PDB file of C-alpha atoms in Angstrom:
ATOM      1  CA  MET A  31      50.088 -30.003 -26.913  1.00 50.00           C
ATOM      2  CA  ARG A  32      52.233 -27.309 -27.010  1.00 52.00           C
ATOM      3  CA  LYS A  33      49.542 -25.538 -29.469  1.00 54.00           C
ATOM      4  CA  LEU A  34      47.263 -25.763 -26.689  1.00 48.00           C
ATOM      5  CA  HIS A  35      49.675 -24.197 -24.298  1.00 50.00           C
ATOM      6  CA  HIS A  36      49.608 -20.710 -27.180  1.00 50.00           C
ATOM      7  CA  VAL A  37      46.018 -20.818 -26.609  1.00 45.00           C
ATOM      8  CA  ALA A  38      45.269 -21.041 -22.834  1.00 49.00           C
ATOM      9  CA  ALA A  39      48.627 -17.903 -22.665  1.00 49.00           C
ATOM     10  CA  ALA A  40      46.124 -16.455 -25.492  1.00 48.00           C
ATOM     11  CA  CYS A  41      43.021 -16.578 -23.662  1.00 49.00           C
ATOM     12  CA  ALA A  42      44.964 -15.468 -20.204  1.00 50.00           C
ATOM     13  CA  ILE A  43      46.849 -12.459 -21.463  1.00 55.00           C
ATOM     14  CA  SER A  44      43.313 -11.025 -23.436  1.00 51.00           C
ATOM     15  CA  ALA A  45      41.105 -11.826 -20.321  1.00 49.00           C
ATOM     16  CA  ILE A  46      43.884  -9.543 -18.477  1.00 55.00           C
ATOM     17  CA  ILE A  47      43.723  -7.241 -21.242  1.00 54.00           C
ATOM     18  CA  LEU A  48      39.767  -7.344 -21.124  1.00 48.00           C
ATOM     19  CA  SER A  49      39.275  -6.878 -17.211  1.00 51.00           C
ATOM     20  CA  GLY A  50      41.878  -4.008 -17.559  1.00 52.00           C
ATOM     21  CA  ASN A  51      39.876  -2.074 -20.077  1.00 49.00           C
ATOM     22  CA  VAL A  52      37.017  -2.592 -17.819  1.00 47.00           C
ATOM     23  CA  LEU A  53      38.829  -1.585 -14.423  1.00 47.00           C
ATOM     24  CA  ALA A  54      39.505   1.313 -16.367  1.00 48.00           C
ATOM     25  CA  GLN A  55      35.950   2.426 -17.239  1.00 55.00           C
ATOM     26  CA  ALA A  56      35.467   1.619 -14.351  1.00 52.00           C
ATOM     27  CA  ALA A  57      36.736   4.737 -12.515  1.00 53.00           C
ATOM     28  CA  ALA A  58      36.517   6.833 -15.184  1.00 55.00           C
ATOM     29  CA  THR A  59      32.333   6.569 -14.056  1.00 54.00           C
ATOM     30  CA  PRO A  60      31.143   8.247 -11.260  1.00 56.00           C
ATOM     31  CA  THR A  61      30.044   5.377  -9.004  1.00 56.00           C
ATOM     32  CA  ALA A  62      26.594   5.277  -6.976  1.00 54.00           C
ATOM     33  CA  ALA A  63      28.480   7.688  -3.530  1.00 58.00           C
ATOM     34  CA  ALA A  64      29.758   9.603  -6.388  1.00 63.00           C
ATOM     35  CA  THR A  65      26.287  10.654  -7.728  1.00 70.00           C
ATOM     36  CA  PRO A  66      23.815  13.267  -5.388  1.00 75.00           C
ATOM     37  CA  LYS A  67      20.988  11.235  -5.172  1.00 80.00           C
ATOM     38  CA  LYS A  68      17.487  12.683  -6.148  1.00 85.00           C
ATOM     39  CA  GLU A  69      16.002  14.064  -2.958  1.00 89.00           C
ATOM     40  CA  GLU A  70      12.586  11.933  -2.075  1.00 92.00           C
ATOM     41  CA  THR A  71       9.266  13.867  -2.604  1.00 94.00           C
ATOM     42  CA  GLY A  72       5.838  13.048  -0.444  1.00 94.00           C
ATOM     43  CA  LYS A  73       5.010  11.965  -4.127  1.00 95.00           C
ATOM     44  CA  ASP A  74       7.742   9.584  -3.970  1.00 94.00           C
ATOM     45  CA  ILE A  75       7.068   8.564  -0.644  1.00 95.00           C
ATOM     46  CA  ALA A  76       3.309   8.418  -1.304  1.00 94.00           C
ATOM     47  CA  PHE A  77       3.492   6.083  -3.819  1.00 94.00           C
ATOM     48  CA  ASN A  78       6.511   3.717  -2.863  1.00 93.00           C
ATOM     49  CA  ARG A  79       5.290   0.710  -2.206  1.00 91.00           C
ATOM     50  CA  THR A  80       7.692  -0.749   0.541  1.00 90.00           C
ATOM     51  CA  LYS A  81       7.224   2.727   2.738  1.00 90.00           C
ATOM     52  CA  GLY A  82       3.920   5.060   1.896  1.00 87.00           C
ATOM     53  CA  ASN A  83       1.746   3.025  -0.562  1.00 92.00           C
ATOM     54  CA  CYS A  84      -0.901   5.364   0.020  1.00 93.00           C
ATOM     55  CA  LEU A  85      -2.215   3.844  -4.159  1.00 92.00           C
ATOM     56  CA  ALA A  86      -3.123  -0.065  -1.711  1.00 93.00           C
ATOM     57  CA  CYS A  87      -6.253   1.861  -0.225  1.00 93.00           C
ATOM     58  CA  HIS A  88      -6.680   5.560  -1.179  1.00 94.00           C
ATOM     59  CA  GLY A  89      -7.260   6.956  -4.679  1.00 93.00           C
ATOM     60  CA  MET A  90      -6.566  10.330  -6.362  1.00 94.00           C
ATOM     61  CA  PRO A  91      -8.495  11.748  -8.219  1.00 93.00           C
ATOM     62  CA  THR A  92      -6.231  14.481  -9.278  1.00 92.00           C
ATOM     63  CA  VAL A  93      -3.190  13.013  -9.941  1.00 93.00           C
ATOM     64  CA  PRO A  94      -3.156  11.830 -13.313  1.00 92.00           C
ATOM     65  CA  ASP A  95      -0.204   9.198 -12.877  1.00 91.00           C
ATOM     66  CA  ALA A  96      -1.810   7.369  -9.664  1.00 89.00           C
ATOM     67  CA  GLU A  97      -2.849   4.784 -10.643  1.00 86.00           C
ATOM     68  CA  SER A  98      -4.215   1.081  -9.651  1.00 83.00           C
ATOM     69  CA  THR A  99      -5.807   3.271  -6.797  1.00 86.00           C
ATOM     70  CA  GLY A 100      -7.268   1.130  -4.195  1.00 88.00           C
ATOM     71  CA  THR A 101     -10.909   1.830  -2.803  1.00 89.00           C
ATOM     72  CA  TYR A 102     -10.914   0.671   0.902  1.00 90.00           C
ATOM     73  CA  GLY A 103      -9.811   4.449   2.127  1.00 92.00           C
ATOM     74  CA  PRO A 104     -11.031   7.390   1.859  1.00 93.00           C
ATOM     75  CA  PRO A 105      -9.797   9.743  -1.523  1.00 94.00           C
ATOM     76  CA  LEU A 106      -7.596  11.903  -1.041  1.00 94.00           C
ATOM     77  CA  ILE A 107      -9.339  14.956  -2.379  1.00 94.00           C
ATOM     78  CA  ALA A 108      -9.360  18.172  -1.306  1.00 95.00           C
ATOM     79  CA  MET A 109      -7.510  17.854   1.946  1.00 95.00           C
ATOM     80  CA  SER A 110      -7.056  21.048   2.636  1.00 95.00           C
ATOM     81  CA  ALA A 111     -10.020  21.192   2.943  1.00 96.00           C
ATOM     82  CA  ARG A 112     -11.018  17.837   4.893  1.00 94.00           C
ATOM     83  CA  PHE A 113      -8.382  19.118   7.516  1.00 95.00           C
ATOM     84  CA  PRO A 114      -7.999  22.567   8.352  1.00 95.00           C
ATOM     85  CA  ASP A 115      -5.351  22.557  10.516  1.00 96.00           C
ATOM     86  CA  LYS A 116      -2.501  19.851   8.462  1.00 96.00           C
ATOM     87  CA  ALA A 117      -1.325  19.205  11.912  1.00 97.00           C
ATOM     88  CA  LYS A 118      -4.561  17.236  12.499  1.00 96.00           C
ATOM     89  CA  LEU A 119      -3.748  15.471   9.191  1.00 96.00           C
ATOM     90  CA  ARG A 120      -0.786  14.551  10.092  1.00 97.00           C
ATOM     91  CA  ALA A 121      -1.359  13.324  13.351  1.00 96.00           C
ATOM     92  CA  GLN A 122      -3.777  11.186  11.403  1.00 96.00           C
ATOM     93  CA  ILE A 123      -0.780   9.704   8.539  1.00 96.00           C
ATOM     94  CA  TRP A 124       1.260   9.233  12.346  1.00 96.00           C
ATOM     95  CA  ASP A 125      -1.502   7.434  13.694  1.00 96.00           C
ATOM     96  CA  ALA A 126      -4.976   7.094  12.844  1.00 95.00           C
ATOM     97  CA  THR A 127      -5.832   4.814  15.131  1.00 94.00           C
ATOM     98  CA  ALA A 128      -5.692   7.328  18.146  1.00 95.00           C
ATOM     99  CA  SER A 129      -8.894   9.164  17.179  1.00 93.00           C
ATOM    100  CA  ASN A 130     -10.646   5.641  15.957  1.00 94.00           C
ATOM    101  CA  PRO A 131      -8.909   2.701  17.408  1.00 94.00           C
ATOM    102  CA  ALA A 132     -10.685   1.002  15.184  1.00 94.00           C
ATOM    103  CA  SER A 133      -9.745   2.199  11.919  1.00 93.00           C
ATOM    104  CA  SER A 134      -7.010  -0.083   9.508  1.00 93.00           C
ATOM    105  CA  MET A 135      -4.925   2.563   8.873  1.00 93.00           C
ATOM    106  CA  ILE A 136      -1.607   1.361   9.169  1.00 91.00           C
ATOM    107  CA  PRO A 137       0.266   3.764  11.836  1.00 95.00           C
ATOM    108  CA  PHE A 138       3.178   5.164  10.030  1.00 95.00           C
ATOM    109  CA  GLY A 139       4.492   6.847  12.001  1.00 94.00           C
ATOM    110  CA  LYS A 140       3.778   4.758  15.999  1.00 93.00           C
ATOM    111  CA  HIS A 141       5.091   2.675  13.987  1.00 94.00           C
ATOM    112  CA  ARG A 142       8.158   3.805  13.302  1.00 94.00           C
ATOM    113  CA  VAL A 143       7.271   2.497   8.728  1.00 94.00           C
ATOM    114  CA  LEU A 144       8.246   6.615   8.334  1.00 95.00           C
ATOM    115  CA  THR A 145      10.524   8.981   9.730  1.00 95.00           C
ATOM    116  CA  GLU A 146       9.588  12.555  11.086  1.00 96.00           C
ATOM    117  CA  GLN A 147      10.650  13.847   7.952  1.00 97.00           C
ATOM    118  CA  GLU A 148       9.773  11.296   5.919  1.00 96.00           C
ATOM    119  CA  ILE A 149       5.980  11.596   7.287  1.00 96.00           C
ATOM    120  CA  ASP A 150       6.275  15.579   6.909  1.00 97.00           C
ATOM    121  CA  LYS A 151       6.606  15.276   3.371  1.00 96.00           C
ATOM    122  CA  VAL A 152       3.463  12.950   2.546  1.00 96.00           C
ATOM    123  CA  THR A 153       1.554  15.671   4.605  1.00 97.00           C
ATOM    124  CA  ASP A 154       2.534  18.637   2.460  1.00 97.00           C
ATOM    125  CA  PHE A 155       1.814  16.031  -0.482  1.00 96.00           C
ATOM    126  CA  VAL A 156      -1.180  14.921   0.148  1.00 96.00           C
ATOM    127  CA  TYR A 157      -2.995  18.434   1.981  1.00 96.00           C
ATOM    128  CA  GLY A 158      -2.292  19.743  -1.115  1.00 95.00           C
ATOM    129  CA  LEU A 159      -4.747  17.658  -2.808  1.00 93.00           C
TER     130      LEU A 159
END
């Protein structure tokens, strides 16, 4: 019985020492809050499945890492020629149903899927394609 107490005490001491080491290491490494977050680009937003998700419907033939693209929407290519007025492209991303009520494109701004700043970034990215 006495040996059992010694083993239990040794296990408890080991656990305390190990948890102290883990806490010391955690304090020594920077946390996510201390590490500055990389600012999201228009491409990041366009490729993000929970935000822009442009690739679900549109192909991007000039973007090598645009894989598994959709074919439902028109390919996003030569956008500055198709939309000489960048504001019209932004309006299309904001609410495509304004110019075409039958459009199946999500009104990203109207439905608050994306913020104003995110729409600006996506517009800049898409306009450059």
